[in-house]
Amino acid sequence: MSEIERVPTGIKGFDDLVGGGFPRGSIILVAGVAGAGKSIFGMQYLYYGAEFCGEPGILIVVEESAQSHRETARLLGMNFSRLEEEGKVVILDIGAIRKKIGMEESTIPGLWDIAEIVEKLTKKLSAKRLVIDSLTALTFKYESLAKMRIDMFRLFSKLKALGLTSLVLTELEEGKPSISRYGMEDFLVDGIVILGRERVGSHYRRWIAVPKMRHTKHSLELVLMDITDEGIVVYKEAPMV
Ligand SMILES: Nc1ncnc2c1ncn2[C@@H]1O[C@H](COP(=O)(O)OP(=O)(O)O)[C@@H](O)[C@H]1O
Ligand SMILES: [Mg+2]
C-alpha cells in the first residue's frame, strides 16, 4: 500500500500523533474554547511551512487583528513580518479590509465571501497552507443552517481544488462538550484536533486530542500539552489519566 503525503506541522510532539502530519490537501478543524491555543497552533503551522518546508501560507484573520497575531507570534520567536516581506506568508485581515473599503459594520462577511481572494492569493504566492482564524467569525451572517452548510461545503471544496492543506479554527463554548458548534463542520472536514483545558485541583492542565483524521491511524487519547515560550509543545508520552 502506498503511503499518502503528509504535511508536517513542526509543532513539537504533535506530528507523531497523526502519522507524521496532516494528509496533504485535507481540511482540519481545530476546535477549542477561548485561550486554548488555536491561533498559536495555526501560526506555528504556517510559520513552519513557510520557513522550513518551502510552503508559502495564507492566514485569514477575521476578528482579532493581524497586528495582534504578529505580536503573539513574535513573543513566541516567530517573525511573521519578515515572512510577509519575503512573500512567504500573507495575513489577510478581513476586518481591516472592510474598514478600508468603507463597508458597513453591519454587513458581516460569510464563508463564501473569502473564496475569491483566497484563490487569487493562493495562485500569487503558490500557497500550500491556509489557516482561517476563525471559521466561527464567518458564520454569524447566516439565518439558516442550510445556507451555512451550502457555503461551508462550497468553500471547503474550493480550498481542496486549490490544493491547500487548511486549518479552520472554531471557537467552542466553555462547558459544552460538543466538538461542533453547528452540527455540520465535523462531518465536512477530514480531520479534527481539539485543544482542551481541564481543572485539576487549583490549576488547569492543557490537553490535545485527535478524534478524527482520515487515512490515518491515530491515538484517541487526550495528551498533555503546554504553551511555552517556544509555542505549543505536546508531551506525547504523557496521556491524561
Ligand atoms: N508568549 C507566551 N508564552 C506562554 N503562553 C502564552 C504566550 N502567549 C500566549 N500564551 C497562552 O496562549 C493563550 C492564547 O492562545 P491563543 O492561541 O490566542 O488561544 P485561542 O486562539 O484558542 O483563543 C493565552 O491565554 C496564554 O495562556
Ligand atoms: Mg484565537
GROMACS .gro file of C-alpha atoms and ligand atoms in nm:
model
  269
    1MET     CA    1   0.000   0.000   0.000
    2SER     CA    2   0.145   0.335  -0.092
    3GLU     CA    3   0.174   0.597   0.179
    4ILE     CA    4  -0.013   0.923   0.144
    5GLU     CA    5   0.174   1.250   0.157
    6ARG     CA    6   0.192   1.419   0.497
    7VAL     CA    7   0.215   1.787   0.582
    8PRO     CA    8   0.425   1.829   0.897
    9THR     CA    9   0.316   2.096   1.146
   10GLY     CA   10   0.652   2.128   1.317
   11ILE     CA   11   0.468   2.151   1.648
   12LYS     CA   12   0.682   1.960   1.895
   13GLY     CA   13   0.536   1.617   1.964
   14PHE     CA   14   0.220   1.670   1.758
   15ASP     CA   15   0.313   1.514   1.425
   16ASP     CA   16   0.372   1.179   1.595
   17LEU     CA   17   0.005   1.176   1.695
   18VAL     CA   18  -0.106   1.190   1.330
   19GLY     CA   19   0.137   0.969   1.141
   20GLY     CA   20   0.384   1.246   1.060
   21GLY     CA   21   0.145   1.527   0.970
   22PHE     CA   22  -0.189   1.613   0.814
   23PRO     CA   23  -0.285   1.436   0.491
   24ARG     CA   24  -0.190   1.669   0.202
   25GLY     CA   25  -0.495   1.856   0.070
   26SER     CA   26  -0.710   1.794   0.376
   27ILE     CA   27  -0.925   2.029   0.580
   28ILE     CA   28  -0.871   2.013   0.953
   29LEU     CA   29  -1.097   2.159   1.217
   30VAL     CA   30  -0.901   2.294   1.515
   31ALA     CA   31  -1.151   2.345   1.794
   32GLY     CA   32  -1.122   2.479   2.146
   33VAL     CA   33  -1.252   2.732   2.396
   34ALA     CA   34  -1.112   3.086   2.411
   35GLY     CA   35  -0.747   3.082   2.517
   36ALA     CA   36  -0.700   2.714   2.430
   37GLY     CA   37  -0.417   2.790   2.183
   38LYS     CA   38  -0.596   2.769   1.845
   39SER     CA   39  -0.441   3.085   1.700
   40ILE     CA   40  -0.095   2.983   1.819
   41PHE     CA   41  -0.141   2.632   1.671
   42GLY     CA   42  -0.237   2.788   1.338
   43MET     CA   43   0.053   3.030   1.333
   44GLN     CA   44   0.309   2.763   1.422
   45TYR     CA   45   0.176   2.550   1.136
   46LEU     CA   46   0.210   2.838   0.888
   47TYR     CA   47   0.546   2.951   1.019
   48TYR     CA   48   0.697   2.603   0.999
   49GLY     CA   49   0.572   2.553   0.645
   50ALA     CA   50   0.695   2.888   0.515
   51GLU     CA   51   1.028   2.892   0.698
   52PHE     CA   52   1.134   2.528   0.684
   53CYS     CA   53   0.933   2.345   0.416
   54GLY     CA   54   0.925   2.594   0.128
   55GLU     CA   55   0.544   2.605   0.160
   56PRO     CA   56   0.401   2.957   0.150
   57GLY     CA   57   0.091   3.017   0.358
   58ILE     CA   58  -0.212   3.240   0.400
   59LEU     CA   59  -0.355   3.345   0.735
   60ILE     CA   60  -0.706   3.485   0.729
   61VAL     CA   61  -0.795   3.676   1.041
   62VAL     CA   62  -1.148   3.794   1.098
   63GLU     CA   63  -1.190   3.927   1.449
   64GLU     CA   64  -0.854   3.960   1.627
   65SER     CA   65  -0.632   4.191   1.419
   66ALA     CA   66  -0.333   4.098   1.205
   67GLN     CA   67  -0.112   4.310   1.431
   68SER     CA   68  -0.224   4.123   1.740
   69HIS     CA   69  -0.147   3.793   1.567
   70ARG     CA   70   0.201   3.916   1.467
   71GLU     CA   71   0.267   4.021   1.824
   72THR     CA   72   0.157   3.687   1.974
   73ALA     CA   73   0.384   3.511   1.724
   74ARG     CA   74   0.678   3.745   1.784
   75LEU     CA   75   0.670   3.676   2.157
   76LEU     CA   76   0.697   3.307   2.073
   77GLY     CA   77   1.001   3.361   1.849
   78MET     CA   78   0.819   3.364   1.513
   79ASN     CA   79   0.888   3.667   1.295
   80PHE     CA   80   0.584   3.691   1.070
   81SER     CA   81   0.671   4.042   0.947
   82ARG     CA   82   0.986   3.906   0.784
   83LEU     CA   83   0.798   3.616   0.621
   84GLU     CA   84   0.545   3.866   0.489
   85GLU     CA   85   0.823   4.085   0.347
   86GLU     CA   86   0.978   3.779   0.183
   87GLY     CA   87   0.642   3.693   0.024
   88LYS     CA   88   0.620   3.361   0.205
   89VAL     CA   89   0.314   3.448   0.414
   90VAL     CA   90   0.019   3.678   0.365
   91ILE     CA   91  -0.202   3.782   0.653
   92LEU     CA   92  -0.541   3.882   0.524
   93ASP     CA   93  -0.717   4.098   0.781
   94ILE     CA   94  -1.084   4.088   0.684
   95GLY     CA   95  -1.183   4.347   0.946
   96ALA     CA   96  -0.918   4.595   0.827
   97ILE     CA   97  -1.005   4.546   0.460
   98ARG     CA   98  -1.374   4.606   0.526
   99LYS     CA   99  -1.292   4.926   0.710
  100LYS     CA  100  -1.064   5.043   0.430
  101ILE     CA  101  -1.323   4.997   0.160
  102GLY     CA  102  -1.589   5.159   0.375
  103MET     CA  103  -1.808   4.856   0.430
  104GLU     CA  104  -2.066   4.895   0.698
  105GLU     CA  105  -2.007   4.715   1.025
  106SER     CA  106  -2.348   4.554   0.988
  107THR     CA  107  -2.255   4.362   0.672
  108ILE     CA  108  -2.099   4.054   0.821
  109PRO     CA  109  -1.874   3.852   0.589
  110GLY     CA  110  -1.982   3.499   0.513
  111LEU     CA  111  -1.788   3.183   0.437
  112TRP     CA  112  -1.808   3.212   0.060
  113ASP     CA  113  -1.707   3.580   0.060
  114ILE     CA  114  -1.342   3.488   0.115
  115ALA     CA  115  -1.324   3.228  -0.164
  116GLU     CA  116  -1.227   3.458  -0.448
  117ILE     CA  117  -0.948   3.635  -0.263
  118VAL     CA  118  -0.811   3.306  -0.130
  119GLU     CA  119  -0.799   3.174  -0.485
  120LYS     CA  120  -0.611   3.480  -0.612
  121LEU     CA  121  -0.366   3.480  -0.323
  122THR     CA  122  -0.302   3.107  -0.350
  123LYS     CA  123  -0.201   3.147  -0.712
  124LYS     CA  124   0.006   3.458  -0.648
  125LEU     CA  125   0.203   3.304  -0.360
  126SER     CA  126   0.194   2.940  -0.475
  127ALA     CA  127   0.049   2.888  -0.130
  128LYS     CA  128   0.027   2.537   0.012
  129ARG     CA  129  -0.108   2.611   0.360
  130LEU     CA  130  -0.407   2.808   0.481
  131VAL     CA  131  -0.538   2.898   0.824
  132ILE     CA  132  -0.880   3.057   0.879
  133ASP     CA  133  -0.896   3.227   1.220
  134SER     CA  134  -1.178   3.175   1.268
  135LEU     CA  135  -1.449   2.983   1.088
  136THR     CA  136  -1.686   3.082   1.369
  137ALA     CA  137  -1.644   3.452   1.288
  138LEU     CA  138  -1.759   3.385   0.929
  139THR     CA  139  -2.080   3.208   1.031
  140PHE     CA  140  -2.271   3.487   1.206
  141LYS     CA  141  -2.443   3.624   0.899
  142TYR     CA  142  -2.642   3.308   0.828
  143GLU     CA  143  -3.006   3.299   0.918
  144SER     CA  144  -3.041   2.935   0.824
  145LEU     CA  145  -2.816   2.639   0.890
  146ALA     CA  146  -2.895   2.506   0.543
  147LYS     CA  147  -2.743   2.815   0.379
  148MET     CA  148  -2.443   2.797   0.609
  149ARG     CA  149  -2.389   2.435   0.517
  150ILE     CA  150  -2.404   2.510   0.145
  151ASP     CA  151  -2.144   2.789   0.178
  152MET     CA  152  -1.921   2.582   0.406
  153PHE     CA  153  -1.928   2.294   0.159
  154ARG     CA  154  -1.855   2.527  -0.134
  155LEU     CA  155  -1.567   2.692   0.049
  156PHE     CA  156  -1.412   2.362   0.157
  157SER     CA  157  -1.444   2.221  -0.196
  158LYS     CA  158  -1.269   2.531  -0.331
  159LEU     CA  159  -0.983   2.502  -0.081
  160LYS     CA  160  -0.933   2.139  -0.183
  161ALA     CA  161  -0.944   2.225  -0.552
  162LEU     CA  162  -0.667   2.478  -0.487
  163GLY     CA  163  -0.457   2.201  -0.332
  164LEU     CA  164  -0.432   2.374   0.004
  165THR     CA  165  -0.396   2.191   0.333
  166SER     CA  166  -0.619   2.404   0.554
  167LEU     CA  167  -0.678   2.453   0.923
  168VAL     CA  168  -1.013   2.603   1.015
  169LEU     CA  169  -1.023   2.725   1.372
  170THR     CA  170  -1.351   2.712   1.562
  171GLU     CA  171  -1.447   2.858   1.892
  172LEU     CA  172  -1.612   2.617   2.137
  173GLU     CA  173  -1.828   2.740   2.420
  174GLU     CA  174  -1.694   2.678   2.769
  175GLY     CA  175  -1.865   2.389   2.943
  176LYS     CA  176  -2.030   2.250   2.628
  177PRO     CA  177  -1.895   1.909   2.534
  178SER     CA  178  -1.982   1.922   2.162
  179ILE     CA  179  -1.694   1.946   1.911
  180SER     CA  180  -1.914   2.102   1.652
  181ARG     CA  181  -2.091   2.429   1.703
  182TYR     CA  182  -2.342   2.391   1.425
  183GLY     CA  183  -2.359   2.013   1.386
  184MET     CA  184  -2.205   2.013   1.038
  185GLU     CA  185  -1.838   2.121   1.047
  186ASP     CA  186  -1.726   1.789   1.193
  187PHE     CA  187  -1.884   1.599   0.902
  188LEU     CA  188  -1.747   1.830   0.634
  189VAL     CA  189  -1.382   1.820   0.741
  190ASP     CA  190  -1.121   1.546   0.703
  191GLY     CA  191  -0.975   1.579   1.049
  192ILE     CA  192  -1.041   1.724   1.391
  193VAL     CA  193  -0.796   1.846   1.654
  194ILE     CA  194  -0.932   1.957   1.991
  195LEU     CA  195  -0.736   2.182   2.223
  196GLY     CA  196  -0.867   2.147   2.577
  197ARG     CA  197  -0.818   2.264   2.929
  198GLU     CA  198  -0.912   2.083   3.243
  199ARG     CA  199  -0.910   2.189   3.603
  200VAL     CA  200  -0.704   1.973   3.835
  201GLY     CA  201  -0.720   2.096   4.193
  202SER     CA  202  -0.605   2.456   4.195
  203HIS     CA  203  -0.482   2.479   3.835
  204TYR     CA  204  -0.566   2.395   3.474
  205ARG     CA  205  -0.390   2.140   3.259
  206ARG     CA  206  -0.387   2.174   2.882
  207TRP     CA  207  -0.452   1.874   2.660
  208ILE     CA  208  -0.483   1.796   2.293
  209ALA     CA  209  -0.679   1.520   2.119
  210VAL     CA  210  -0.738   1.395   1.764
  211PRO     CA  211  -1.087   1.240   1.744
  212LYS     CA  212  -1.087   1.221   1.363
  213MET     CA  213  -0.817   1.208   1.093
  214ARG     CA  214  -0.890   1.048   0.758
  215HIS     CA  215  -0.638   0.799   0.620
  216THR     CA  216  -0.452   0.798   0.949
  217LYS     CA  217  -0.406   0.564   1.238
  218HIS     CA  218  -0.414   0.792   1.537
  219SER     CA  219  -0.447   0.771   1.910
  220LEU     CA  220  -0.775   0.868   2.074
  221GLU     CA  221  -0.611   0.972   2.398
  222LEU     CA  222  -0.618   1.317   2.548
  223VAL     CA  223  -0.247   1.402   2.552
  224LEU     CA  224  -0.092   1.663   2.778
  225MET     CA  225   0.038   1.979   2.614
  226ASP     CA  226   0.160   2.320   2.719
  227ILE     CA  227   0.218   2.662   2.569
  228THR     CA  228   0.581   2.758   2.640
  229ASP     CA  229   0.798   3.044   2.512
  230GLU     CA  230   0.857   2.826   2.206
  231GLY     CA  231   0.484   2.782   2.148
  232ILE     CA  232   0.281   2.463   2.179
  233VAL     CA  233   0.462   2.153   2.300
  234VAL     CA  234   0.282   1.818   2.305
  235TYR     CA  235   0.400   1.567   2.563
  236LYS     CA  236   0.314   1.259   2.368
  237GLU     CA  237   0.444   1.022   2.630
  238ALA     CA  238   0.207   1.170   2.886
  239PRO     CA  239  -0.161   1.086   2.836
  240MET     CA  240  -0.406   1.238   3.080
  241VAL     CA  241  -0.538   0.981   3.323
  242LIG     N1  242   0.429   3.410   2.499
  242LIG     C1  243   0.353   3.318   2.560
  242LIG     N2  244   0.405   3.230   2.646
  242LIG     C2  245   0.328   3.140   2.709
  242LIG     N3  246   0.196   3.126   2.690
  242LIG     C3  247   0.138   3.209   2.605
  242LIG     C4  248   0.213   3.308   2.533
  242LIG     N4  249   0.129   3.376   2.453
  242LIG     C5  250   0.006   3.321   2.474
  242LIG     N5  251   0.012   3.221   2.565
  242LIG     C6  252  -0.101   3.140   2.611
  242LIG     O1  253  -0.183   3.115   2.499
  242LIG     C7  254  -0.316   3.157   2.523
  242LIG     C8  255  -0.378   3.216   2.398
  242LIG     O2  256  -0.359   3.131   2.292
  242LIG     P1  257  -0.443   3.157   2.159
  242LIG     O3  258  -0.380   3.071   2.055
  242LIG     O4  259  -0.453   3.301   2.131
  242LIG     O5  260  -0.586   3.099   2.203
  242LIG     P2  261  -0.720   3.088   2.119
  242LIG     O6  262  -0.688   3.131   1.979
  242LIG     O7  263  -0.760   2.944   2.130
  242LIG     O8  264  -0.817   3.176   2.188
  242LIG     C9  265  -0.305   3.264   2.627
  242LIG     O9  266  -0.427   3.272   2.702
  242LIG    C10  267  -0.188   3.215   2.710
  242LIG    O10  268  -0.234   3.122   2.807
  243MG      MG  269  -0.761   3.294   1.871
   0.00000   0.00000   0.00000
